N, CA and C of each residue as an Amber inpcrd file, in Angstrom:
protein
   213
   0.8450000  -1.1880000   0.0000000   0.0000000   0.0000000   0.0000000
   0.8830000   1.2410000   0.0000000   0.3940000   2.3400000  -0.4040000
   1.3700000   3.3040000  -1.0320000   0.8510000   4.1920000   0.6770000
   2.1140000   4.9510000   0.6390000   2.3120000   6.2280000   2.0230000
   0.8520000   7.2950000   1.4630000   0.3480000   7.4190000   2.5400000
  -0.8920000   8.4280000   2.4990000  -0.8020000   9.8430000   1.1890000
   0.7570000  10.3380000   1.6620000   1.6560000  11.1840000   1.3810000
   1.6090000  11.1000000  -0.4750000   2.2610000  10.1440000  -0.2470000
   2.1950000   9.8410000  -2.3220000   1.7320000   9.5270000  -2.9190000
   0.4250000   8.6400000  -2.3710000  -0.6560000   8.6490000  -3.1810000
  -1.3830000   9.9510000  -3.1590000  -1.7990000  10.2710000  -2.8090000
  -2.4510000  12.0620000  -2.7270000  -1.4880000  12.7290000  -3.7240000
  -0.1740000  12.4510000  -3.9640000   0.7190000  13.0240000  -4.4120000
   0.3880000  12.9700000  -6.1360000   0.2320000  11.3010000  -6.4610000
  -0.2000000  10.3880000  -7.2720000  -1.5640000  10.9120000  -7.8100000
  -2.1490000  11.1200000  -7.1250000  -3.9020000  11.0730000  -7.1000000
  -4.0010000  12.5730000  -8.3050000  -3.2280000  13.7280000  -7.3880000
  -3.2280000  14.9090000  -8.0100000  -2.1620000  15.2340000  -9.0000000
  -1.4750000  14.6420000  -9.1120000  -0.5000000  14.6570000 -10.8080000
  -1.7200000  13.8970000 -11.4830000  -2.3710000  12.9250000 -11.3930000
  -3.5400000  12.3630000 -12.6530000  -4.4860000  13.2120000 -13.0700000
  -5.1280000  13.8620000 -11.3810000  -6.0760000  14.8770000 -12.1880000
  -5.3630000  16.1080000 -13.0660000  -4.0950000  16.2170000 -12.5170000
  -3.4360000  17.5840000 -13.3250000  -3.5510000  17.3010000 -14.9800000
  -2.9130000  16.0880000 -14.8010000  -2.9500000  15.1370000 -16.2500000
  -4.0980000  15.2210000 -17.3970000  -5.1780000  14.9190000 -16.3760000
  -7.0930000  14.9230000 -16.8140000  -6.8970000  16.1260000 -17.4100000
  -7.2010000  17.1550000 -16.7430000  -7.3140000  18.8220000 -16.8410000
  -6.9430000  19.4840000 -18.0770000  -5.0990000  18.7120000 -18.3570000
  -4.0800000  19.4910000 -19.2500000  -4.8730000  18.5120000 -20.9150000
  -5.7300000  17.5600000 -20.6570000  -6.0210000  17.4250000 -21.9650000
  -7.3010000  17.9210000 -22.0820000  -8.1910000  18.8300000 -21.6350000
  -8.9340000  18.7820000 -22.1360000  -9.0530000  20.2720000 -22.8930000
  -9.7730000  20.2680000 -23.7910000  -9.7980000  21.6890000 -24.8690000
  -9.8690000  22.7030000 -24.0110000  -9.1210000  23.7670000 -24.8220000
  -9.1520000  24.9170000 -23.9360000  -8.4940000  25.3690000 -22.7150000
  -8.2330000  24.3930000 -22.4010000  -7.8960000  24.6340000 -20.7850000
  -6.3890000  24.4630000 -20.4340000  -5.8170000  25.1540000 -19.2180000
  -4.6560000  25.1950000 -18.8860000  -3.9860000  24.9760000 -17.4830000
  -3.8310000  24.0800000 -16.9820000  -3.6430000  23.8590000 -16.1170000
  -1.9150000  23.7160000 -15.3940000  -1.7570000  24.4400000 -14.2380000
  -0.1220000  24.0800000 -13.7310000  -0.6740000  24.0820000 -11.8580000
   0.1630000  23.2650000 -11.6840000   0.4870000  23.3620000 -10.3050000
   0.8720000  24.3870000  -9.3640000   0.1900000  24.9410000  -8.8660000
   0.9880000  26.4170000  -8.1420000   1.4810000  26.3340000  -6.8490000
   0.8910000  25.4570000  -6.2540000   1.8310000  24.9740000  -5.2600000
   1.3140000  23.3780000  -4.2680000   1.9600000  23.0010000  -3.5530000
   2.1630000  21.2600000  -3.2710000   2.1670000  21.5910000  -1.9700000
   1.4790000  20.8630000  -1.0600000   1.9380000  20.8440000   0.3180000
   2.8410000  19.9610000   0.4010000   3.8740000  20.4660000   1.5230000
   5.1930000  19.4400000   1.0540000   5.0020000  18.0650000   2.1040000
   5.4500000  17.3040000   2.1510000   5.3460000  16.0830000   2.7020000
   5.4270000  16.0720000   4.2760000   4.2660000  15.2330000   4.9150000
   4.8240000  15.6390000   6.4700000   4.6400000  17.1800000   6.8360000
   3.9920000  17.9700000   6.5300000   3.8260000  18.9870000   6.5960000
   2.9230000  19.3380000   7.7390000   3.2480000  20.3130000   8.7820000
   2.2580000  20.5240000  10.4090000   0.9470000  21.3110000   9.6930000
   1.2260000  22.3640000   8.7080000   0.2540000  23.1390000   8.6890000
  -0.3760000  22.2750000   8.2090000  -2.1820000  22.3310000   8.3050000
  -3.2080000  22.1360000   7.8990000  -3.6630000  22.9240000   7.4930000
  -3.8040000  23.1940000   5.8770000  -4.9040000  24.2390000   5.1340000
  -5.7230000  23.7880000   4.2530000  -6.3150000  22.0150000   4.5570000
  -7.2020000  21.3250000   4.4530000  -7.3040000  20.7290000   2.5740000
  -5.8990000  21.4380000   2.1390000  -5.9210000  20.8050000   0.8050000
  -4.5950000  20.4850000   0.5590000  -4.1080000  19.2010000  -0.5420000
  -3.3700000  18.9680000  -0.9310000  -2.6330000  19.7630000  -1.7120000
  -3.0360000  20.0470000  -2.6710000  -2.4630000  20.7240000  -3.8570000
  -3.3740000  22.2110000  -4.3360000  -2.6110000  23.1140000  -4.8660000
  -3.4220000  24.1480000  -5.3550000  -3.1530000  24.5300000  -7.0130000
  -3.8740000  24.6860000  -7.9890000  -3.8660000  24.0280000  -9.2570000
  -4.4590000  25.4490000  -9.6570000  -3.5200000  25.8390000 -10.5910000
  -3.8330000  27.8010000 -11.0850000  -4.6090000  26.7430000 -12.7020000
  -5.6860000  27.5630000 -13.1560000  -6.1690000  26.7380000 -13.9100000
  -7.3970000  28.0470000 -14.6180000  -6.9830000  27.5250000 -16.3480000
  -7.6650000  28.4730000 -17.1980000  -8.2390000  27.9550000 -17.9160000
  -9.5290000  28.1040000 -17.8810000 -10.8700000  28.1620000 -18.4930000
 -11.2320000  28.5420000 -20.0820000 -10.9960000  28.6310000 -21.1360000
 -11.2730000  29.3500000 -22.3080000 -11.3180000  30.6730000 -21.4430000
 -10.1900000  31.1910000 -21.2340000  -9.4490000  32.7370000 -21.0600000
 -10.2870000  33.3550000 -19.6990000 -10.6360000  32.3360000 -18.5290000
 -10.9590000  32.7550000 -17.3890000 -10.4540000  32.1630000 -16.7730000
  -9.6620000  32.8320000 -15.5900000  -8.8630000  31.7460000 -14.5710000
  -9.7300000  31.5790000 -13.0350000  -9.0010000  30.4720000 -12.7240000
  -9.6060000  30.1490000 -11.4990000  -7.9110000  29.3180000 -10.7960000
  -8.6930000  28.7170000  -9.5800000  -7.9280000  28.4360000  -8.0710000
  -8.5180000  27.5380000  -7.9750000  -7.9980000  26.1390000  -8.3110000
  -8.6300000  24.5050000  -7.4090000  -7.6080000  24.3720000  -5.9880000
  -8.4020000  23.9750000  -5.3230000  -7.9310000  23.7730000  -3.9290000
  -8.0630000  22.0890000  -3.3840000  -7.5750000  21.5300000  -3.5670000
  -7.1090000  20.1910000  -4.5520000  -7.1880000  19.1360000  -2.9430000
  -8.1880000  18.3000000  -2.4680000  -7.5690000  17.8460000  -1.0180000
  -7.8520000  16.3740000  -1.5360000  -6.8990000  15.6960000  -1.5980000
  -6.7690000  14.1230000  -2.1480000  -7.4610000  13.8890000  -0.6810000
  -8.5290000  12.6650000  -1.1770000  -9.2060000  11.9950000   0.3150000
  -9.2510000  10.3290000   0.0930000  -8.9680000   9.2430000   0.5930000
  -8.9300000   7.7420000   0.9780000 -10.2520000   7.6020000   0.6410000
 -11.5730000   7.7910000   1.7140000 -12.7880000   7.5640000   1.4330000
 -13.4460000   9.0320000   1.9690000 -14.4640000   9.0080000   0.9740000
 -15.5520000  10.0720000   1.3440000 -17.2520000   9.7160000   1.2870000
 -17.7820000  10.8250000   1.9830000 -19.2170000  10.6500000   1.7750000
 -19.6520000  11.0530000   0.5740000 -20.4530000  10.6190000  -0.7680000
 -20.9830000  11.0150000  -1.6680000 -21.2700000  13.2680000  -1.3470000
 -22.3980000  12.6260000  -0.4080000 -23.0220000  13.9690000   0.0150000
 -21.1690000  15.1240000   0.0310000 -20.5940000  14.5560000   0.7420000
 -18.9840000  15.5400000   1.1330000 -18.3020000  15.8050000  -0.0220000
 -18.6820000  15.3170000  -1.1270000 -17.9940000  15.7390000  -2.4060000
 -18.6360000  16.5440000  -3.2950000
Protein backbone atom coordinates (compact mmCIF):
# COMPACT_ATOMS: atom_id res chain seq x y z
CA UNK A 1 0.00 0.00 0.00
CA UNK A 2 1.37 3.30 -1.03
CA UNK A 3 2.31 6.23 2.02
CA UNK A 4 -0.89 8.43 2.50
CA UNK A 5 1.66 11.18 1.38
CA UNK A 6 2.19 9.84 -2.32
CA UNK A 7 -0.66 8.65 -3.18
CA UNK A 8 -2.45 12.06 -2.73
CA UNK A 9 0.72 13.02 -4.41
CA UNK A 10 -0.20 10.39 -7.27
CA UNK A 11 -3.90 11.07 -7.10
CA UNK A 12 -3.23 14.91 -8.01
CA UNK A 13 -0.50 14.66 -10.81
CA UNK A 14 -3.54 12.36 -12.65
CA UNK A 15 -6.08 14.88 -12.19
CA UNK A 16 -3.44 17.58 -13.32
CA UNK A 17 -2.95 15.14 -16.25
CA UNK A 18 -7.09 14.92 -16.81
CA UNK A 19 -7.31 18.82 -16.84
CA UNK A 20 -4.08 19.49 -19.25
CA UNK A 21 -6.02 17.42 -21.97
CA UNK A 22 -8.93 18.78 -22.14
CA UNK A 23 -9.80 21.69 -24.87
CA UNK A 24 -9.15 24.92 -23.94
CA UNK A 25 -7.90 24.63 -20.79
CA UNK A 26 -4.66 25.20 -18.89
CA UNK A 27 -3.64 23.86 -16.12
CA UNK A 28 -0.12 24.08 -13.73
CA UNK A 29 0.49 23.36 -10.31
CA UNK A 30 0.99 26.42 -8.14
CA UNK A 31 1.83 24.97 -5.26
CA UNK A 32 2.16 21.26 -3.27
CA UNK A 33 1.94 20.84 0.32
CA UNK A 34 5.19 19.44 1.05
CA UNK A 35 5.35 16.08 2.70
CA UNK A 36 4.82 15.64 6.47
CA UNK A 37 3.83 18.99 6.60
CA UNK A 38 2.26 20.52 10.41
CA UNK A 39 0.25 23.14 8.69
CA UNK A 40 -3.21 22.14 7.90
CA UNK A 41 -4.90 24.24 5.13
CA UNK A 42 -7.20 21.33 4.45
CA UNK A 43 -5.92 20.81 0.81
CA UNK A 44 -3.37 18.97 -0.93
CA UNK A 45 -2.46 20.72 -3.86
CA UNK A 46 -3.42 24.15 -5.35
CA UNK A 47 -3.87 24.03 -9.26
CA UNK A 48 -3.83 27.80 -11.09
CA UNK A 49 -6.17 26.74 -13.91
CA UNK A 50 -7.66 28.47 -17.20
CA UNK A 51 -10.87 28.16 -18.49
CA UNK A 52 -11.27 29.35 -22.31
CA UNK A 53 -9.45 32.74 -21.06
CA UNK A 54 -10.96 32.75 -17.39
CA UNK A 55 -8.86 31.75 -14.57
CA UNK A 56 -9.61 30.15 -11.50
CA UNK A 57 -7.93 28.44 -8.07
CA UNK A 58 -8.63 24.51 -7.41
CA UNK A 59 -7.93 23.77 -3.93
CA UNK A 60 -7.11 20.19 -4.55
CA UNK A 61 -7.57 17.85 -1.02
CA UNK A 62 -6.77 14.12 -2.15
CA UNK A 63 -9.21 11.99 0.32
CA UNK A 64 -8.93 7.74 0.98
CA UNK A 65 -12.79 7.56 1.43
CA UNK A 66 -15.55 10.07 1.34
CA UNK A 67 -19.22 10.65 1.77
CA UNK A 68 -20.98 11.02 -1.67
CA UNK A 69 -23.02 13.97 0.02
CA UNK A 70 -18.98 15.54 1.13
CA UNK A 71 -17.99 15.74 -2.41
Amino acid sequence: MLEPSLAARQSVTQFLDALRELPDVHADLAHEEPTGSTTNHGHDAQIALQVAGKSFVLLVAARKGVYPRDV
